[in-house]
Short mmCIF file of C-alpha atoms and ligand atoms in Angstrom, two decimals:
data_model
loop_
_atom_site.label_atom_id
_atom_site.label_comp_id
_atom_site.label_asym_id
_atom_site.label_seq_id
_atom_site.Cartn_x
_atom_site.Cartn_y
_atom_site.Cartn_z
CA MET A 79 5.90 5.17 59.08
CA THR A 80 9.57 5.74 59.67
CA LEU A 81 12.00 8.62 59.65
CA GLU A 82 13.40 7.15 56.44
CA TYR A 83 10.00 7.40 54.80
CA ALA A 84 9.63 11.05 55.88
CA LYS A 85 13.04 11.80 54.40
CA GLN A 86 12.01 10.17 51.13
CA LEU A 87 8.94 12.38 50.99
CA ASP A 88 11.21 15.41 51.46
CA GLU A 89 13.44 14.20 48.63
CA LYS A 90 10.45 14.05 46.28
CA ASP A 91 9.00 17.37 47.44
CA GLU A 92 8.84 19.80 44.50
CA LEU A 93 8.82 22.80 46.89
CA LYS A 94 11.81 21.69 48.96
CA GLY A 95 13.99 24.52 47.62
CA PHE A 96 11.72 27.19 49.10
CA ARG A 97 12.79 26.52 52.69
CA GLU A 98 16.10 28.21 51.78
CA LYS A 99 14.26 31.44 51.05
CA PHE A 100 13.23 31.93 54.69
CA ASN A 101 14.99 32.79 57.92
CA LEU A 102 14.27 29.89 60.25
CA PRO A 103 14.19 30.75 63.96
CA VAL A 104 16.93 29.39 66.24
CA THR A 105 17.67 29.44 69.94
CA LYS A 106 21.17 29.60 71.43
CA ASP A 107 21.89 25.93 71.02
CA LYS A 108 19.52 24.57 68.41
CA PRO A 109 17.25 25.40 65.52
CA LEU A 110 13.54 25.40 66.33
CA ILE A 111 10.95 23.37 64.50
CA TYR A 112 8.40 25.97 63.55
CA PHE A 113 4.73 25.00 63.18
CA CYS A 114 3.28 28.42 63.84
CA GLY A 115 2.97 29.80 60.30
CA ASN A 116 -0.78 30.08 60.93
CA SER A 117 -0.05 32.70 63.58
CA LEU A 118 3.04 34.50 62.32
CA GLY A 119 4.66 33.37 59.08
CA LEU A 120 8.46 33.36 58.85
CA GLN A 121 10.56 36.09 57.28
CA PRO A 122 11.58 35.76 53.63
CA LYS A 123 15.32 36.45 53.39
CA LYS A 124 14.72 39.09 50.73
CA THR A 125 12.75 41.25 53.16
CA LYS A 126 15.82 43.00 54.55
CA GLU A 127 17.17 43.87 51.11
CA TYR A 128 13.79 45.31 50.12
CA PHE A 129 13.66 47.42 53.28
CA ASP A 130 17.10 48.80 52.43
CA GLN A 131 15.90 49.63 48.93
CA GLU A 132 13.05 51.81 50.21
CA LEU A 133 15.15 53.34 53.00
CA ASN A 134 17.78 54.30 50.43
CA ASP A 135 15.22 55.76 48.06
CA TRP A 136 13.77 57.81 50.88
CA ALA A 137 17.25 58.95 51.94
CA ASN A 138 18.39 59.82 48.43
CA LEU A 139 15.24 61.02 46.74
CA GLY A 140 13.04 62.49 49.47
CA VAL A 141 9.60 63.30 48.12
CA GLU A 142 10.65 62.32 44.60
CA GLY A 143 10.60 58.71 45.75
CA HIS A 144 6.86 58.85 45.05
CA PHE A 145 7.65 58.98 41.33
CA GLN A 146 11.30 58.13 40.79
CA GLY A 147 11.96 55.44 43.36
CA LYS A 148 12.71 51.95 42.09
CA ASN A 149 9.17 51.06 43.20
CA PRO A 150 7.36 54.41 43.02
CA TRP A 151 5.43 54.89 46.27
CA LEU A 152 2.54 56.58 44.49
CA HIS A 153 1.52 53.20 43.09
CA PHE A 154 3.06 50.90 45.67
CA HIS A 155 -0.26 49.26 46.60
CA LYS A 156 -0.94 48.34 42.98
CA SER A 157 2.06 46.05 42.75
CA PHE A 158 0.29 43.45 44.95
CA SER A 159 -3.04 43.17 43.19
CA LYS A 160 -1.98 40.66 40.55
CA SER A 161 -0.53 38.19 43.05
CA LEU A 162 -3.42 38.71 45.45
CA SER A 163 -5.91 38.09 42.64
CA LYS A 164 -4.27 34.73 41.91
CA ILE A 165 -4.17 33.70 45.56
CA THR A 166 -7.82 34.64 46.15
CA GLY A 167 -9.28 33.66 42.75
CA ALA A 168 -10.35 37.23 42.01
CA LYS A 169 -10.08 39.75 39.21
CA ILE A 170 -7.28 42.28 39.70
CA SER A 171 -9.88 45.02 40.05
CA GLU A 172 -11.55 43.17 42.94
CA VAL A 173 -8.62 43.19 45.39
CA VAL A 174 -6.36 45.71 47.06
CA ALA A 175 -3.80 45.65 49.87
CA MET A 176 -4.71 48.19 52.52
CA ASN A 177 -5.02 48.82 56.28
CA SER A 178 -5.27 45.89 58.69
CA LEU A 179 -7.88 43.15 58.96
CA THR A 180 -10.16 44.59 61.64
CA VAL A 181 -10.08 48.07 60.08
CA ASN A 182 -11.01 46.53 56.74
CA LEU A 183 -13.80 44.53 58.34
CA HIS A 184 -15.28 47.76 59.69
CA LEU A 185 -15.03 49.36 56.26
CA MET A 186 -16.76 46.40 54.63
CA LEU A 187 -19.50 46.27 57.28
CA THR A 188 -20.14 49.97 56.72
CA THR A 189 -20.87 49.23 53.08
CA PHE A 190 -22.46 45.80 53.26
CA TYR A 191 -24.36 45.81 56.53
CA ARG A 192 -27.23 48.24 55.93
CA PRO A 193 -29.97 47.00 58.25
CA THR A 194 -33.58 47.81 57.45
CA ALA A 195 -36.75 47.22 59.48
CA LYS A 196 -37.21 43.96 57.56
CA ARG A 197 -33.66 42.74 57.08
CA TYR A 198 -31.26 43.20 59.96
CA LYS A 199 -29.88 39.90 61.28
CA ILE A 200 -26.24 38.81 61.12
CA ILE A 201 -25.05 35.21 61.37
CA ILE A 202 -21.50 34.43 62.52
CA GLU A 203 -19.67 31.17 63.19
CA PRO A 204 -19.57 29.52 66.61
CA GLY A 205 -16.52 30.70 68.55
CA SER A 206 -15.77 33.59 66.21
CA PHE A 207 -12.44 35.38 66.65
CA SER A 208 -12.93 38.06 69.30
CA SER A 209 -11.99 40.97 67.06
CA ASP A 210 -14.65 39.98 64.51
CA VAL A 211 -17.29 39.86 67.24
CA HIS A 212 -16.21 43.29 68.54
CA ALA A 213 -16.38 44.75 65.03
CA VAL A 214 -19.81 43.31 64.27
CA THR A 215 -21.27 44.18 67.67
CA SER A 216 -20.06 47.77 67.56
CA GLN A 217 -21.38 48.19 64.01
CA ILE A 218 -24.81 46.96 65.12
CA LYS A 219 -24.75 49.48 67.96
CA LEU A 220 -23.71 52.25 65.55
CA HIS A 221 -27.03 51.63 63.80
CA GLY A 222 -28.79 52.14 67.14
CA LEU A 223 -29.73 48.46 67.40
CA ASN A 224 -29.37 45.88 70.14
CA PRO A 225 -26.97 43.03 69.22
CA LYS A 226 -29.09 40.61 71.26
CA ASN A 227 -31.82 40.60 68.64
CA ILE A 228 -29.49 40.84 65.69
CA LEU A 229 -26.46 38.63 66.11
CA PHE A 230 -26.81 34.86 65.81
CA GLU A 231 -24.16 32.18 66.13
CA LEU A 232 -24.32 29.04 64.03
CA LYS A 233 -24.64 25.97 66.21
CA PRO A 234 -22.85 22.67 65.61
CA ARG A 235 -24.79 19.51 66.40
CA LYS A 236 -24.61 18.37 70.00
CA GLY A 237 -21.25 16.93 70.89
CA GLU A 238 -19.60 18.05 67.63
CA PHE A 239 -16.81 20.60 67.23
CA ILE A 240 -17.14 21.23 63.55
CA ILE A 241 -20.29 22.40 61.91
CA ARG A 242 -21.63 20.56 58.91
CA THR A 243 -22.37 22.48 55.72
CA GLU A 244 -25.95 21.19 55.56
CA GLU A 245 -26.44 22.44 59.11
CA ILE A 246 -25.13 25.89 58.13
CA VAL A 247 -27.47 26.04 55.14
CA LYS A 248 -30.41 24.94 57.26
CA GLN A 249 -29.74 27.65 59.83
CA ILE A 250 -29.38 30.31 57.13
CA GLU A 251 -32.74 29.28 55.69
CA ARG A 252 -34.32 29.46 59.12
CA HIS A 253 -33.60 33.20 59.39
CA LYS A 254 -34.54 33.76 55.77
CA SER A 255 -36.18 37.11 55.13
CA ASP A 256 -34.75 38.78 58.26
CA LEU A 257 -31.19 37.95 57.33
CA ALA A 258 -28.89 40.77 56.20
CA LEU A 259 -25.42 39.26 56.41
CA VAL A 260 -23.49 36.05 57.03
CA LEU A 261 -19.91 36.58 58.19
CA LEU A 262 -17.70 33.51 58.57
CA GLY A 263 -14.02 32.76 58.71
CA GLY A 264 -12.71 31.01 55.58
CA VAL A 265 -10.96 28.67 58.02
CA ASN A 266 -11.97 28.73 61.69
CA TYR A 267 -8.90 29.75 63.72
CA TYR A 268 -9.64 27.31 66.56
CA THR A 269 -10.83 24.10 64.94
CA GLY A 270 -9.09 24.56 61.59
CA GLN A 271 -12.37 23.84 59.76
CA ALA A 272 -12.50 25.29 56.24
CA PHE A 273 -16.02 26.32 55.30
CA ASP A 274 -17.56 25.50 51.93
CA MET A 275 -17.74 29.11 50.83
CA GLU A 276 -19.26 28.28 47.46
CA VAL A 277 -22.25 26.40 48.84
CA ILE A 278 -22.73 28.80 51.77
CA THR A 279 -22.58 31.89 49.57
CA LYS A 280 -25.23 30.38 47.26
CA ALA A 281 -27.49 29.67 50.21
CA VAL A 282 -26.99 33.19 51.55
CA HIS A 283 -27.84 34.77 48.20
CA LYS A 284 -30.89 32.55 47.84
CA VAL A 285 -32.45 34.19 50.90
CA GLY A 286 -31.41 37.64 49.67
CA ALA A 287 -28.57 38.37 52.12
CA LYS A 288 -24.86 39.17 51.70
CA ALA A 289 -21.94 36.80 52.33
CA GLY A 290 -18.62 38.08 53.71
CA TYR A 291 -15.55 36.14 54.88
CA ASP A 292 -12.64 36.74 57.21
CA LEU A 293 -9.80 35.00 55.42
CA ALA A 294 -7.12 35.46 58.11
CA HIS A 295 -6.49 31.70 58.22
CA ALA A 296 -7.50 30.93 54.66
CA ILE A 297 -5.42 33.21 52.46
CA GLY A 298 -2.24 31.58 51.21
CA ASN A 299 -3.47 28.36 52.80
CA ILE A 300 -6.47 26.91 50.93
CA PRO A 301 -7.68 27.24 47.32
CA LEU A 302 -9.94 30.27 46.90
CA GLU A 303 -12.25 31.25 44.03
CA LEU A 304 -13.87 34.35 45.46
CA HIS A 305 -15.01 35.76 42.13
CA LYS A 306 -16.52 32.54 40.85
CA TRP A 307 -18.22 31.84 44.17
CA GLU A 308 -19.73 35.33 43.99
CA VAL A 309 -18.59 36.19 47.50
CA ASP A 310 -19.70 39.75 48.26
CA PHE A 311 -16.64 40.78 50.25
CA ALA A 312 -13.66 39.36 52.11
CA VAL A 313 -10.90 40.71 54.34
CA TRP A 314 -7.55 39.31 55.45
CA CYS A 315 -4.27 39.95 57.19
CA SER A 316 -0.93 39.07 55.61
CA TYR A 317 1.23 38.09 58.58
CA LYS A 318 -0.05 34.50 58.94
CA TYR A 319 0.33 32.18 55.93
CA LEU A 320 1.35 35.15 53.78
CA ASN A 321 4.59 35.73 55.77
CA SER A 322 4.56 39.53 55.40
CA GLY A 323 5.66 40.37 58.95
CA PRO A 324 4.00 41.40 62.23
CA GLY A 325 1.08 43.76 61.68
CA ALA A 326 1.80 43.97 57.94
CA VAL A 327 -0.76 45.38 55.53
CA GLY A 328 -4.07 43.52 55.17
CA GLY A 329 -6.35 43.41 52.16
CA ILE A 330 -9.88 43.26 50.81
CA PHE A 331 -11.89 41.59 48.09
CA ILE A 332 -15.10 43.15 46.80
CA HIS A 333 -16.97 41.47 43.97
CA GLU A 334 -17.01 43.57 40.82
CA LYS A 335 -20.80 43.61 40.76
CA HIS A 336 -20.45 45.93 43.79
CA THR A 337 -17.27 47.90 43.04
CA LYS A 338 -18.85 49.42 39.97
CA ILE A 339 -21.74 50.95 41.90
CA LYS A 340 -20.47 54.43 42.67
CA THR A 341 -23.32 55.26 45.01
CA LEU A 342 -22.59 52.42 47.46
CA PRO A 343 -22.26 53.93 50.94
CA ARG A 344 -18.76 53.82 52.35
CA LEU A 345 -16.27 55.61 54.54
CA ALA A 346 -14.23 57.52 52.00
CA GLY A 347 -10.74 58.96 51.72
CA TRP A 348 -8.68 60.60 48.98
CA TRP A 349 -6.98 57.35 47.94
CA GLY A 350 -10.35 55.89 47.00
CA HIS A 351 -11.10 58.85 44.74
CA GLN A 352 -10.58 58.24 41.00
CA GLU A 353 -6.91 58.60 40.15
CA LYS A 354 -7.37 60.94 37.22
CA THR A 355 -8.66 63.80 39.35
CA ARG A 356 -7.35 62.83 42.80
CA PHE A 357 -4.83 65.63 42.98
CA GLN A 358 -7.29 68.32 41.97
CA MET A 359 -8.31 68.04 45.63
CA LYS A 360 -11.99 68.88 44.99
CA PRO A 361 -14.51 68.17 47.77
CA GLU A 362 -16.74 65.94 45.61
CA PHE A 363 -15.88 62.24 46.02
CA ILE A 364 -15.76 60.23 42.80
CA PRO A 365 -14.85 56.64 43.71
CA THR A 366 -12.48 54.48 41.71
CA PRO A 367 -14.78 51.74 40.29
CA THR A 368 -12.63 48.94 41.72
CA ALA A 369 -11.76 47.64 45.20
CA GLU A 370 -9.29 50.55 45.32
CA GLY A 371 -12.31 52.80 45.73
CA TRP A 372 -12.42 51.72 49.39
CA GLN A 373 -8.87 52.88 50.16
CA LEU A 374 -8.57 55.75 52.58
CA SER A 375 -4.94 56.78 52.74
CA ASN A 376 -1.86 56.65 50.55
CA ALA A 377 0.10 53.41 50.71
CA PRO A 378 1.91 52.71 54.03
CA VAL A 379 5.06 51.68 52.16
CA PHE A 380 7.06 50.49 55.16
CA ASN A 381 4.19 48.26 56.18
CA MET A 382 4.12 46.68 52.72
CA ILE A 383 7.72 45.71 52.13
CA GLY A 384 7.46 42.27 53.73
CA HIS A 385 4.32 41.75 51.62
CA LYS A 386 6.36 42.35 48.49
CA ALA A 387 9.07 39.86 49.49
CA SER A 388 6.47 37.27 50.41
CA LEU A 389 4.14 37.58 47.43
CA GLU A 390 7.11 37.12 45.11
CA ILE A 391 7.61 33.71 46.69
CA PHE A 392 3.92 32.84 46.22
CA GLU A 393 4.20 33.89 42.55
CA GLU A 394 7.19 31.63 42.10
CA ALA A 395 5.76 28.62 43.95
CA GLY A 396 2.13 28.89 42.78
CA MET A 397 -0.90 28.09 44.93
CA LYS A 398 -1.52 24.68 43.33
CA PRO A 399 1.79 23.11 44.43
CA ILE A 400 1.47 24.86 47.80
CA VAL A 401 -1.98 23.36 48.39
CA LYS A 402 -0.83 19.95 47.16
CA LYS A 403 2.09 19.83 49.60
CA SER A 404 -0.01 21.29 52.39
CA ARG A 405 -2.53 18.51 51.98
CA SER A 406 -0.02 15.70 51.94
CA MET A 407 1.95 17.13 54.86
CA THR A 408 -1.15 17.71 56.99
CA THR A 409 -2.43 14.23 56.21
CA PHE A 410 0.97 12.83 57.14
CA LEU A 411 0.80 14.67 60.46
CA GLU A 412 -2.73 13.43 61.10
CA ASP A 413 -1.83 9.82 60.27
CA MET A 414 1.28 9.96 62.43
CA ILE A 415 -0.65 11.31 65.42
CA LYS A 416 -3.39 8.75 64.95
CA THR A 417 -1.07 5.78 64.75
CA GLN A 418 1.49 6.91 67.32
CA CYS A 419 -0.83 8.37 69.93
CA LYS A 420 -3.59 5.71 70.10
CA ILE A 421 -6.08 8.33 69.16
CA GLU A 422 -8.79 5.98 67.86
CA THR A 423 -9.80 5.12 71.37
CA GLY A 424 -10.27 8.81 72.19
CA TYR A 425 -7.54 8.40 74.76
CA LYS A 426 -6.07 11.61 76.20
CA ILE A 427 -5.98 13.65 73.01
CA LYS A 428 -8.33 14.07 70.09
CA ILE A 429 -7.99 15.81 66.71
CA ILE A 430 -10.90 18.21 66.25
CA THR A 431 -9.94 19.45 62.76
CA PRO A 432 -12.03 17.80 60.01
CA GLY A 433 -10.51 14.67 58.49
CA SER A 434 -11.31 15.57 54.88
CA ILE A 435 -8.67 17.59 52.97
CA ASP A 436 -11.43 19.73 51.44
CA GLU A 437 -12.52 20.83 54.88
CA ARG A 438 -9.22 22.02 56.28
CA GLY A 439 -5.97 23.77 55.45
CA SER A 440 -2.55 23.08 56.89
CA GLN A 441 -3.56 23.08 60.53
CA ILE A 442 -4.33 20.29 62.94
CA SER A 443 -6.02 21.30 66.20
CA ILE A 444 -5.36 18.84 68.98
CA PHE A 445 -7.89 18.84 71.78
CA VAL A 446 -6.25 17.77 75.06
CA MET A 447 -8.59 16.23 77.62
CA LYS A 448 -6.53 17.10 80.68
CA ASN A 449 -3.36 19.02 81.57
CA GLY A 450 -3.19 20.54 78.11
CA GLU A 451 -1.02 23.46 79.09
CA GLU A 452 1.49 21.12 80.68
CA LEU A 453 1.72 19.14 77.43
CA PHE A 454 2.09 22.37 75.47
CA GLN A 455 4.94 23.38 77.80
CA LYS A 456 6.76 20.09 77.22
CA ILE A 457 6.45 20.42 73.46
CA THR A 458 7.78 23.96 73.61
CA GLU A 459 10.74 23.02 75.80
CA ALA A 460 11.67 20.32 73.29
CA GLY A 461 12.13 22.97 70.61
CA PHE A 462 8.84 22.82 68.72
CA VAL A 463 6.95 26.05 68.13
CA VAL A 464 3.21 25.34 68.20
CA ASP A 465 0.51 27.36 69.89
CA TRP A 466 -1.92 27.06 72.69
CA ARG A 467 -5.50 28.25 72.35
CA SER A 468 -7.56 28.45 75.47
CA PRO A 469 -9.34 26.46 76.85
CA ASN A 470 -7.76 23.21 75.63
CA VAL A 471 -6.36 23.17 72.11
CA ILE A 472 -2.84 22.89 70.71
CA ARG A 473 -2.63 24.10 67.13
CA VAL A 474 0.03 22.66 64.84
CA ALA A 475 0.47 24.11 61.37
CA PRO A 476 3.03 22.51 59.05
CA THR A 477 3.58 25.20 56.44
CA PRO A 478 4.34 23.95 52.91
CA LEU A 479 6.79 26.72 51.98
CA TYR A 480 9.27 26.04 54.76
CA ASN A 481 8.41 22.91 56.75
CA SER A 482 9.58 19.39 55.94
CA PHE A 483 8.04 15.95 56.38
CA GLU A 484 10.98 15.10 58.61
CA GLU A 485 9.98 17.89 60.99
CA VAL A 486 6.42 16.57 61.05
CA TYR A 487 7.73 13.11 61.85
CA LEU A 488 9.90 14.37 64.71
CA PHE A 489 6.98 16.29 66.18
CA ALA A 490 4.54 13.37 66.08
CA GLU A 491 7.14 11.06 67.56
CA PHE A 492 7.77 13.46 70.43
CA LEU A 493 4.05 13.95 70.97
CA SER A 494 3.53 10.21 71.24
CA THR A 495 6.17 9.86 73.97
CA CYS A 496 4.50 12.71 75.86
CA CYS A 497 1.12 11.03 75.52
CA LEU A 498 2.46 7.89 77.18
CA TYR A 499 2.94 9.87 80.36
CA LEU A 500 -0.03 12.17 80.08
CA LYS A 501 -2.43 11.77 82.96
C1 PLP B 709 -5.50 36.86 63.11
C2 PLP B 709 -6.92 37.17 63.00
C3 PLP B 709 -7.39 38.50 63.08
C4 PLP B 709 -6.43 39.61 63.34
O1 PLP B 709 -6.96 40.88 63.16
P1 PLP B 709 -5.99 42.15 63.07
O2 PLP B 709 -6.91 43.25 62.77
O3 PLP B 709 -4.99 41.87 61.99
O4 PLP B 709 -5.27 42.31 64.39
C5 PLP B 709 -8.75 38.71 62.90
N1 PLP B 709 -9.61 37.69 62.69
C6 PLP B 709 -9.18 36.41 62.65
C7 PLP B 709 -10.15 35.30 62.41
C8 PLP B 709 -7.84 36.11 62.82
O5 PLP B 709 -7.42 34.84 62.80
#
């Protein structure tokens, strides 16, 4: 594999024009090579213009901006549902952009974790993201229960980083009639493993429990068919692969078999009340029979502008070409690392992300045996933006909308020279 070959792949890339639509970070003297789209996606150039639009409407129209703005604020949240439904494989009525991920997780747990004397256990993935664990643990305590007897982590086989689907199914079946909920990431943030949500959801339903997913690292990254898979609920943030800006609005999916049940317990607010009578301001809560029925507040417009700029790009590019490029670029990265860094012998570094394209998105997690932080420092000083996850992993995410094969080549080549000297 040569630089020439990488350049040829870039020439043939059907998404190559999309790089132009983003602001790529630079330092004083050189552009950076950015492989951190799994942590904070880059800014679409249109974002600034769209901010100006809303600032001007606010300045010129005041409260009338709710109705007469170019993008009336009253319905601002609705403008995302179509794109989100395509990205998540949902019906439009099953998704809505609202709040942030952890807030949404709490809202979903309030509805979907209703422990009884018989059914009360929750299964989560090994090494869950801390915020998810905090949310689940505090919800269990809110019910007056002790997390020790409730919360179970899936266990990979001895010596393995990733957890096999058959192992997950087996462990779900073991808890059987006690099990209330299984909550997994769509893609694990540390290992980069994408879970087989279809098979897992089936297994969860077979024992009579609910299946929910944290899609922080999955949305805009891997193919999703939430409706077809009959996932009960999902939550996500939009500042990773969805490029909507730091802390930008998150979102939820709730399967329509649930959204239609008006009596489902929930934490309610006026924006979840049916639109027709919302402004009558009556005390009785009549929920909208869609995912919007879980909204609390009116749309935080200034937290949604980056979302608008970004989702337009996803509409234009389409998830299929995005996934196709993601797979070939990630495989290219994996092959480069394997051939350049003598990885087969398990020498110095090891890729812990699954090797199959169906079991990962556009992230490769590199496990460093020794002096990992030193290696990370070297990579950073050379102008590559990757990230370090304690205790010993470097995550590299080539993002199909703005990264090139040439950049992947340059990274792997640099990594291999570092590995020569790694102790
Ligand atoms: C990024 C991420 C979060 C972030 O949660 P916020 O509420 O947006 O701060 C949560 N869970 C996972 C798995 C993540 O990767």
